[in-house]
Amino acid sequence: ANAVYTMNNINRQKRIHRLLSHEETGHMKSFIRDKTLRKWCKAHSVPFIEFNQNGVTRCLKKRDDFAKQLNSFIMQPLYEMQPDK
């Protein structure tokens, strides 16, 4: 409930247009928090965009293509950092 309280306070002060996050694989408490935030975003018409960071994909409608999606994620080129000058 703390995350929802915080989002409501922020949204009252300055409208939230989208929520960006990484897909987290954590414990049940963080999973429940994320589900609650997803519901809050839906109720407030705020897109909740999660970025995959480790090949584990949450909220799949079906798991049939999991191996194909994981392989596609793993085969993506790495981001190369530019050295400071």
CSV table of C-alpha atoms in Angstrom, one decimal:
chain,number,residue,atom,x,y,z
A,1,ALA,CA,0.0,0.0,0.0
A,2,ASN,CA,3.0,2.4,0.5
A,3,ALA,CA,3.7,2.4,-3.2
A,4,VAL,CA,0.1,3.3,-4.0
A,5,TYR,CA,0.1,6.1,-1.4
A,6,THR,CA,3.3,7.4,-2.9
A,7,MET,CA,2.0,7.3,-6.4
A,8,ASN,CA,-1.2,9.1,-5.4
A,9,ASN,CA,0.8,11.8,-3.7
A,10,ILE,CA,3.1,12.3,-6.7
A,11,ASN,CA,0.2,12.2,-9.2
A,12,ARG,CA,-1.7,14.9,-7.2
A,13,GLN,CA,1.4,17.2,-7.4
A,14,LYS,CA,2.3,16.5,-11.0
A,15,ARG,CA,0.4,14.1,-13.2
A,16,ILE,CA,2.3,10.9,-13.9
A,17,HIS,CA,2.3,10.2,-17.7
A,18,ARG,CA,4.0,6.8,-17.6
A,19,LEU,CA,5.9,4.5,-15.2
A,20,LEU,CA,9.2,2.9,-16.4
A,21,SER,CA,10.7,0.0,-14.6
A,22,HIS,CA,12.8,-3.1,-15.1
A,23,GLU,CA,11.2,-6.5,-14.8
A,24,GLU,CA,12.2,-7.7,-11.4
A,25,THR,CA,12.4,-11.2,-10.2
A,26,GLY,CA,12.2,-10.9,-6.5
A,27,HIS,CA,10.3,-12.2,-3.5
A,28,MET,CA,6.5,-12.4,-3.1
A,29,LYS,CA,6.3,-9.0,-1.4
A,30,SER,CA,7.8,-7.2,-4.4
A,31,PHE,CA,5.6,-9.3,-6.8
A,32,ILE,CA,2.5,-8.2,-4.9
A,33,ARG,CA,3.7,-4.6,-4.9
A,34,ASP,CA,4.2,-4.7,-8.6
A,35,LYS,CA,0.8,-6.2,-9.3
A,36,THR,CA,-0.7,-3.5,-7.1
A,37,LEU,CA,1.2,-0.8,-9.0
A,38,ARG,CA,0.1,-2.3,-12.3
A,39,LYS,CA,-3.6,-2.0,-11.2
A,40,TRP,CA,-3.0,1.6,-10.0
A,41,CYS,CA,-1.5,2.4,-13.4
A,42,LYS,CA,-4.4,0.8,-15.3
A,43,ALA,CA,-7.0,2.7,-13.1
A,44,HIS,CA,-5.2,6.0,-13.8
A,45,SER,CA,-4.5,5.4,-17.5
A,46,VAL,CA,-0.8,5.4,-16.9
A,47,PRO,CA,1.3,3.1,-19.1
A,48,PHE,CA,3.5,0.8,-17.0
A,49,ILE,CA,6.4,-0.1,-19.1
A,50,GLU,CA,8.8,-2.8,-17.9
A,51,PHE,CA,12.1,-3.6,-19.5
A,52,ASN,CA,13.6,-7.1,-19.5
A,53,GLN,CA,17.0,-7.1,-17.8
A,54,ASN,CA,17.9,-10.8,-17.4
A,55,GLY,CA,15.8,-12.9,-19.9
A,56,VAL,CA,13.1,-13.8,-17.4
A,57,THR,CA,9.8,-12.5,-18.8
A,58,ARG,CA,6.9,-11.9,-16.5
A,59,CYS,CA,3.2,-11.9,-17.3
A,60,LEU,CA,3.4,-14.2,-20.3
A,61,LYS,CA,0.0,-15.2,-21.6
A,62,LYS,CA,1.4,-18.6,-22.5
A,63,ARG,CA,4.8,-20.2,-21.9
A,64,ASP,CA,5.1,-22.0,-25.2
A,65,ASP,CA,7.5,-19.5,-26.7
A,66,PHE,CA,9.6,-18.9,-23.6
A,67,ALA,CA,12.8,-20.6,-25.0
A,68,LYS,CA,12.5,-18.7,-28.3
A,69,GLN,CA,12.1,-15.4,-26.4
A,70,LEU,CA,14.9,-16.2,-24.0
A,71,ASN,CA,17.2,-17.0,-26.9
A,72,SER,CA,16.3,-13.8,-28.7
A,73,PHE,CA,17.0,-11.8,-25.6
A,74,ILE,CA,20.4,-13.5,-25.0
A,75,MET,CA,21.5,-13.0,-28.6
A,76,GLN,CA,21.0,-9.2,-28.5
A,77,PRO,CA,24.2,-7.2,-28.9
A,78,LEU,CA,25.7,-5.8,-25.8
A,79,TYR,CA,25.6,-2.0,-25.2
A,80,GLU,CA,29.1,-0.6,-25.5
A,81,MET,CA,30.0,2.2,-23.1
A,82,GLN,CA,31.8,5.1,-24.6
A,83,PRO,CA,35.0,6.0,-22.6
A,84,ASP,CA,35.1,9.4,-21.0
A,85,LYS,CA,37.4,11.8,-22.9
